Short mmCIF file of C-alpha atoms and ligand atoms in Angstrom, two decimals:
data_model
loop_
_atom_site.label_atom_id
_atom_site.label_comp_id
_atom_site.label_asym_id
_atom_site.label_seq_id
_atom_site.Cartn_x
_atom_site.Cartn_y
_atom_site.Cartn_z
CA UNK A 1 20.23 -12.59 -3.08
CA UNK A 2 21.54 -13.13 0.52
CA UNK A 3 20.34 -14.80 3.81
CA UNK A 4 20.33 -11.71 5.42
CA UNK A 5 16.57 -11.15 5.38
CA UNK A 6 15.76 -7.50 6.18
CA UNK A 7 12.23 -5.58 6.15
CA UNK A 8 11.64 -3.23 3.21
CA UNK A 9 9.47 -0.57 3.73
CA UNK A 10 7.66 1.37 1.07
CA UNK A 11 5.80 4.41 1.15
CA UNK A 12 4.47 7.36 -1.05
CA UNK A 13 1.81 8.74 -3.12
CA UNK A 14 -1.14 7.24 -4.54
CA UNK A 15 -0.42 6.27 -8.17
CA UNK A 16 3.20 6.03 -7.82
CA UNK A 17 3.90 2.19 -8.45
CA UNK A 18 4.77 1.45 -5.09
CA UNK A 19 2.97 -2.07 -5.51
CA UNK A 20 4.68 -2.44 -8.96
CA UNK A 21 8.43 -2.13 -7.78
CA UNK A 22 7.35 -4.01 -4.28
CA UNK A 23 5.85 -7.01 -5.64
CA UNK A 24 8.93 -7.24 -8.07
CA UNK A 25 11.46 -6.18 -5.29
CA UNK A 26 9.66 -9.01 -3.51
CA UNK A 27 10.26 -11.60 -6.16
CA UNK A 28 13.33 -10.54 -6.72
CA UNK A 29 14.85 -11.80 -3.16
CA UNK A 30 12.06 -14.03 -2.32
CA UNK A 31 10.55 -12.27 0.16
CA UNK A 32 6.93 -11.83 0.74
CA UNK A 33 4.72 -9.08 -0.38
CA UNK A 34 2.29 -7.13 1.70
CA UNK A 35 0.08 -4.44 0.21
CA UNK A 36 -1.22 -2.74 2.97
CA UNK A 37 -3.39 -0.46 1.12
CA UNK A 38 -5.31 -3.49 -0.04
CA UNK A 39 -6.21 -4.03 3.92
CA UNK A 40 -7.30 -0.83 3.98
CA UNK A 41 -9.49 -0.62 0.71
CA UNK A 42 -10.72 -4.38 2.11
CA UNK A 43 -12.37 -2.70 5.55
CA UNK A 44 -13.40 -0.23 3.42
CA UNK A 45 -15.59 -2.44 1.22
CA UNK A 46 -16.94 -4.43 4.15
CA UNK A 47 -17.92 -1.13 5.74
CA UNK A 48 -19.90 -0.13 2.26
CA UNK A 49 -21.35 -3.43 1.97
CA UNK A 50 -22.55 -4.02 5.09
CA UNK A 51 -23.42 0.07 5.40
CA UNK A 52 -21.36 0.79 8.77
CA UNK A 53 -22.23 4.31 9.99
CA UNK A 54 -17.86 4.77 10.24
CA UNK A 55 -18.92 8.27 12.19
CA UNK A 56 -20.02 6.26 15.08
CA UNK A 57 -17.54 4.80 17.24
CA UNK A 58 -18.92 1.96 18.24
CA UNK A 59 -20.40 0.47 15.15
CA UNK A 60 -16.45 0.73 13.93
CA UNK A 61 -15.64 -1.57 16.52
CA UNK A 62 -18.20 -3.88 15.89
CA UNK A 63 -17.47 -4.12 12.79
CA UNK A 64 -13.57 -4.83 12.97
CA UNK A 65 -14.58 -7.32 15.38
CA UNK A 66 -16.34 -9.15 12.54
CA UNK A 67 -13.48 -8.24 10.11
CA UNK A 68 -10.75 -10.83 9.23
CA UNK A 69 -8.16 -10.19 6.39
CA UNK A 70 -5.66 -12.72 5.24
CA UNK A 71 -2.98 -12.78 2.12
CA UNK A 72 -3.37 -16.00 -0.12
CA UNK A 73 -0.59 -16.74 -2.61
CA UNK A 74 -2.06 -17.33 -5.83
CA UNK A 75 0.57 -19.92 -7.51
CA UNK A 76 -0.96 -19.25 -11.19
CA UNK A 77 -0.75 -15.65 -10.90
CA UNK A 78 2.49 -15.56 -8.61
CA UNK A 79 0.49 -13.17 -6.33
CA UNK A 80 -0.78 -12.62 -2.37
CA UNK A 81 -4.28 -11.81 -2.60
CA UNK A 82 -6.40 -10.39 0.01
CA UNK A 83 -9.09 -12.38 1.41
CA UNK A 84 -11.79 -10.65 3.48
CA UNK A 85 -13.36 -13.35 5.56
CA UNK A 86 -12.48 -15.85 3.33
CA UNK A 87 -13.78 -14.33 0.14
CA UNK A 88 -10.88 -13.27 -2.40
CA UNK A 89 -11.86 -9.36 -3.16
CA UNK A 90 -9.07 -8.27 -4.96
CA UNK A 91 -11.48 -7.99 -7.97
CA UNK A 92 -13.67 -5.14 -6.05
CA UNK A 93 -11.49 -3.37 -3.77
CA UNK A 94 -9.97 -1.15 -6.96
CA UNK A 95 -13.28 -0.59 -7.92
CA UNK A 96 -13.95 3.66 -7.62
CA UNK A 97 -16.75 3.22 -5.35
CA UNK A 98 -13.89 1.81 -2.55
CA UNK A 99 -11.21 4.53 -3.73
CA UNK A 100 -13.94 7.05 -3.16
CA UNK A 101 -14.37 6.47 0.61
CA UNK A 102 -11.13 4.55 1.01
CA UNK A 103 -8.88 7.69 2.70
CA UNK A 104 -11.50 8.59 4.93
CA UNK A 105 -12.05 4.87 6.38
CA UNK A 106 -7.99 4.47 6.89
CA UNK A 107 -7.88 8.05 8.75
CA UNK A 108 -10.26 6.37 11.64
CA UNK A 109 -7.78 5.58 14.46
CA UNK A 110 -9.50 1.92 15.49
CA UNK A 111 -9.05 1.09 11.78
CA UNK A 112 -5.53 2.11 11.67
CA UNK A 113 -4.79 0.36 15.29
CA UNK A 114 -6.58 -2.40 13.41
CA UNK A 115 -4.61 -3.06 10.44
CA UNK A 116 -1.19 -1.64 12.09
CA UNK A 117 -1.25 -4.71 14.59
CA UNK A 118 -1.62 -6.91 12.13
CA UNK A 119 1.24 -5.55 9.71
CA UNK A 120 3.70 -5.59 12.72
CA UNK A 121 3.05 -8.94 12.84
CA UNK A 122 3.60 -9.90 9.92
CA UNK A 123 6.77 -8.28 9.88
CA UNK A 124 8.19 -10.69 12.91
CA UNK A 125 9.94 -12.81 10.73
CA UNK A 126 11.99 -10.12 8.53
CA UNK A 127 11.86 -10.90 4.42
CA UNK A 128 8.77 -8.62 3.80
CA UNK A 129 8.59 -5.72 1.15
CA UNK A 130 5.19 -3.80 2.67
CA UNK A 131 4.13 -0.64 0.30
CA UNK A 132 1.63 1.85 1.99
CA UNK A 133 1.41 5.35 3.28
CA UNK A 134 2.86 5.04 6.96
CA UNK A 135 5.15 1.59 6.71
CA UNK A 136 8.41 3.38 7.47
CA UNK A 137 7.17 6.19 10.34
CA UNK A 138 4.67 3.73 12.22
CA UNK A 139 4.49 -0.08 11.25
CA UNK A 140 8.30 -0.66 11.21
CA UNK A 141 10.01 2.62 12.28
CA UNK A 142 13.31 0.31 12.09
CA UNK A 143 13.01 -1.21 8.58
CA UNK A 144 16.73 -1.49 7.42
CA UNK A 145 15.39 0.16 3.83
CA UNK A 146 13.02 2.58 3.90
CA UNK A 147 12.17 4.08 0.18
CA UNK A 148 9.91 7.32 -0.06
CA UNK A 149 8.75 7.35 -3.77
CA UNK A 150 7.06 10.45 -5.87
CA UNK A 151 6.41 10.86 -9.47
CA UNK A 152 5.14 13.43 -11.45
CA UNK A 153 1.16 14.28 -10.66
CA UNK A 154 0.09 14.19 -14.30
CA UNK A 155 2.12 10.80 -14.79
CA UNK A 156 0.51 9.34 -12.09
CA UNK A 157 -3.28 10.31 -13.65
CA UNK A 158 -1.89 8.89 -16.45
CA UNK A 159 -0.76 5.68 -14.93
CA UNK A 160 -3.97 4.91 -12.69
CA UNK A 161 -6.06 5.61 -15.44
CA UNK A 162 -4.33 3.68 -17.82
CA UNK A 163 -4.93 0.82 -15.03
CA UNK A 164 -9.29 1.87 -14.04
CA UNK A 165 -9.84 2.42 -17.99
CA UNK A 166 -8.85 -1.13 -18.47
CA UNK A 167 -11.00 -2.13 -16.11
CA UNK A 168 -13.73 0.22 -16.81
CA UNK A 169 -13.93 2.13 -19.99
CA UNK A 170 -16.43 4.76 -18.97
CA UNK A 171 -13.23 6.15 -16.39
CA UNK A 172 -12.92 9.62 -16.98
CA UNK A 173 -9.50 11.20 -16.74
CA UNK A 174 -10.82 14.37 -14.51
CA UNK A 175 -12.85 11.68 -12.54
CA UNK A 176 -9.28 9.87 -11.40
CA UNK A 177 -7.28 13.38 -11.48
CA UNK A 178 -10.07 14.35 -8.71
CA UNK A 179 -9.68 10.78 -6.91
CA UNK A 180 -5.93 11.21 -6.41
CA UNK A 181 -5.65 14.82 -5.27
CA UNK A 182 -8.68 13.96 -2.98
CA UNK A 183 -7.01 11.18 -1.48
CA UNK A 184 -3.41 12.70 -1.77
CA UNK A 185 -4.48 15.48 0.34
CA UNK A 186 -6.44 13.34 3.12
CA UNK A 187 -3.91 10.89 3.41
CA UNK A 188 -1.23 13.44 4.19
CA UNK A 189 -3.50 16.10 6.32
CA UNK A 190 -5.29 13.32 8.97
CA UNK A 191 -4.41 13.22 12.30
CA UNK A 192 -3.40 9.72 12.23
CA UNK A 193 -0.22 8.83 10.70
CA UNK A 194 -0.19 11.04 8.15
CA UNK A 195 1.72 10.09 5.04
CA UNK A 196 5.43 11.45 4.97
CA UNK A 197 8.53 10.67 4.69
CA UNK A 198 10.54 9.00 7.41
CA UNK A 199 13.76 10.97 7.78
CA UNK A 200 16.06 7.91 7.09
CA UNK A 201 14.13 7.17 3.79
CA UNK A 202 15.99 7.39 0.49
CA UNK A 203 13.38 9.22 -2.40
CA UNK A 204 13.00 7.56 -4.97
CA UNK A 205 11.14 9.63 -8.11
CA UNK A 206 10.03 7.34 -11.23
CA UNK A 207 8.46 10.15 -13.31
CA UNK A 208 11.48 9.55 -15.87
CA UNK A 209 12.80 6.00 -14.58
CA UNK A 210 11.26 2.54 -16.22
CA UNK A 211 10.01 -0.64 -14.47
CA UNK A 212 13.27 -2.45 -15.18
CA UNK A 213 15.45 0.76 -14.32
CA UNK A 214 13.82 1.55 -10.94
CA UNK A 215 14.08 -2.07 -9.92
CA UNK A 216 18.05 -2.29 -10.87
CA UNK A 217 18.08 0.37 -8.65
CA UNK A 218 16.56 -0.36 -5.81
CA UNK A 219 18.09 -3.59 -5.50
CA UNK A 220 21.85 -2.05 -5.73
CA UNK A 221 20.22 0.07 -2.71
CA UNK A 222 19.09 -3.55 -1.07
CA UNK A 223 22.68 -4.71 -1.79
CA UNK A 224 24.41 -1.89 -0.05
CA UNK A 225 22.53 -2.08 2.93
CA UNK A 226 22.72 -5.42 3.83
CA UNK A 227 26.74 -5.31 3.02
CA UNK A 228 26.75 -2.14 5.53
CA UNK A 229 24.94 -4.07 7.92
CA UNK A 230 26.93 -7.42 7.38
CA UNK A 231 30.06 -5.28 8.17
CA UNK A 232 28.57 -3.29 11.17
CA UNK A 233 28.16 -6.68 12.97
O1 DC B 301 -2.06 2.18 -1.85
P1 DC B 301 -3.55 2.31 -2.12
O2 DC B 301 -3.90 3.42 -3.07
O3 DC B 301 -4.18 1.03 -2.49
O4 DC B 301 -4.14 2.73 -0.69
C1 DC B 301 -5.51 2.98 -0.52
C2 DC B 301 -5.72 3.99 0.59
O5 DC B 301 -5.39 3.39 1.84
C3 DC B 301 -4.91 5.27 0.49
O6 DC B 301 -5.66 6.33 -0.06
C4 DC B 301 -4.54 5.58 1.91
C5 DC B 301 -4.74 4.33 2.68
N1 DC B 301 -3.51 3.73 3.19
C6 DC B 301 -3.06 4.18 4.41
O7 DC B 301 -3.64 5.08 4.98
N2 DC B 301 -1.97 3.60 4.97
C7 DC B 301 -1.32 2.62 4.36
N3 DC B 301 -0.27 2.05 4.96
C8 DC B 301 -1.75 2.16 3.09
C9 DC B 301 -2.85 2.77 2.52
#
């Protein structure tokens, strides 16, 4: 679209299809895609597998020491995946076992300091659409676009459970309706960068908008900005 690469910086509910609209955004200008709630939900199921006590300070630590997460492109499936030490675990960390336990793991400050360090970084070359809870208050507080985006609660059930009954047909809708005011409500109560919006974001609410319309948009919004920045130079 332009060689003006700019960050992109996504944040919002559970269940609103950030990662939708920011993997498309992504392939849309050729930038990469970074789903940092997949970092989360990937120390989350190293911390269940390996049965870390996350109460206790120090066995945290010792267990981000042993952590390493990296983002593979897949070329089939024109998707980063998430490796956790090497292993691919996109197929488990959606599982409701990890969703369960996942917004009480990513409330623990070392696992926050943890992952934050690491999205900064990747951030250091511009071109990145990142999706998450705290991208445009704490990981890149200077993101040229920041986009805050809300939908309808009983759309959103609808959505994720459209997505875990796929995956696992004995998914109650009460069970994910539970899930997502659960983690809703931890995610913007904790102490650590909670989840709101940055004042500078622009809402964007997809109750009534579809995949195609919500993308058109936000890439007239991408256009704009980098024209108002291309003439503030
Ligand atoms: O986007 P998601 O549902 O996959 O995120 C899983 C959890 O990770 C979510 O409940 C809150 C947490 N999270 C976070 O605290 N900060 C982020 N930047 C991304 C996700």
């Amino acid at each position: 679209m332009s060689s003006h690469k700019i960050i992109i910086a996504i944040d919002g509910y559970s269940s609103c299809g950030k990662s939708t609209l920011a993997k498309e955004l992504a392939g849309k200008l050729g930038y990469s895609y970074i789903d940092s709630g997949a970092m989360y939900r990937s120390i989350t199921l190293y911390f269940l597998r390996n049965q870390v006590n996350y109460s206790n300070h120090d066995d945290v630590l010792n267990a981000i020491a042993n952590i390493n997460l990296t983002f593979v492109f897949n070329e089939q499936e024109h998707q980063s995946e998430i490796h956790l030490n090497d292993e691919n675990v996109e197929l488990y960390i959606r599982d409701m076992i990890v969703s369960e336990k996942v917004s009480e793991v990513a409330a623990i400050r070392e696992v926050r300091s943890f992952a934050v360090g690491q999205q900064k970084r990747m951030g250091r070359k511009k071109g990145i659409v990142m999706d998450g809870r705290d991208i445009g208050t704490t990981v890149f507080p200077d993101a040229e676009l920041k986009i805050f985006m809300t939908a309808d609660p009983e759309v959103r059930v609808m959505r994720r459970f459209k997505e875990m009954y796929a995956a696992n047909p004995h998914t109650t809708i009460e069970e994910v309706r539970n899930n997502l005011e659960l983690r809703d409500y931890i995610d913007s109560n904790r102490e650590e960068s909670p989840l709101h919006r940055a004042h500078d974001a622009l809402i964007l609410d997809n109750s009534n908008l579809t995949r195609e319309e919500q993308l058109k948009l936000v890439q007239e919004w991408v256009k704009e900005r980098i024209a108002d920045l291309k003439s503030a130079k």
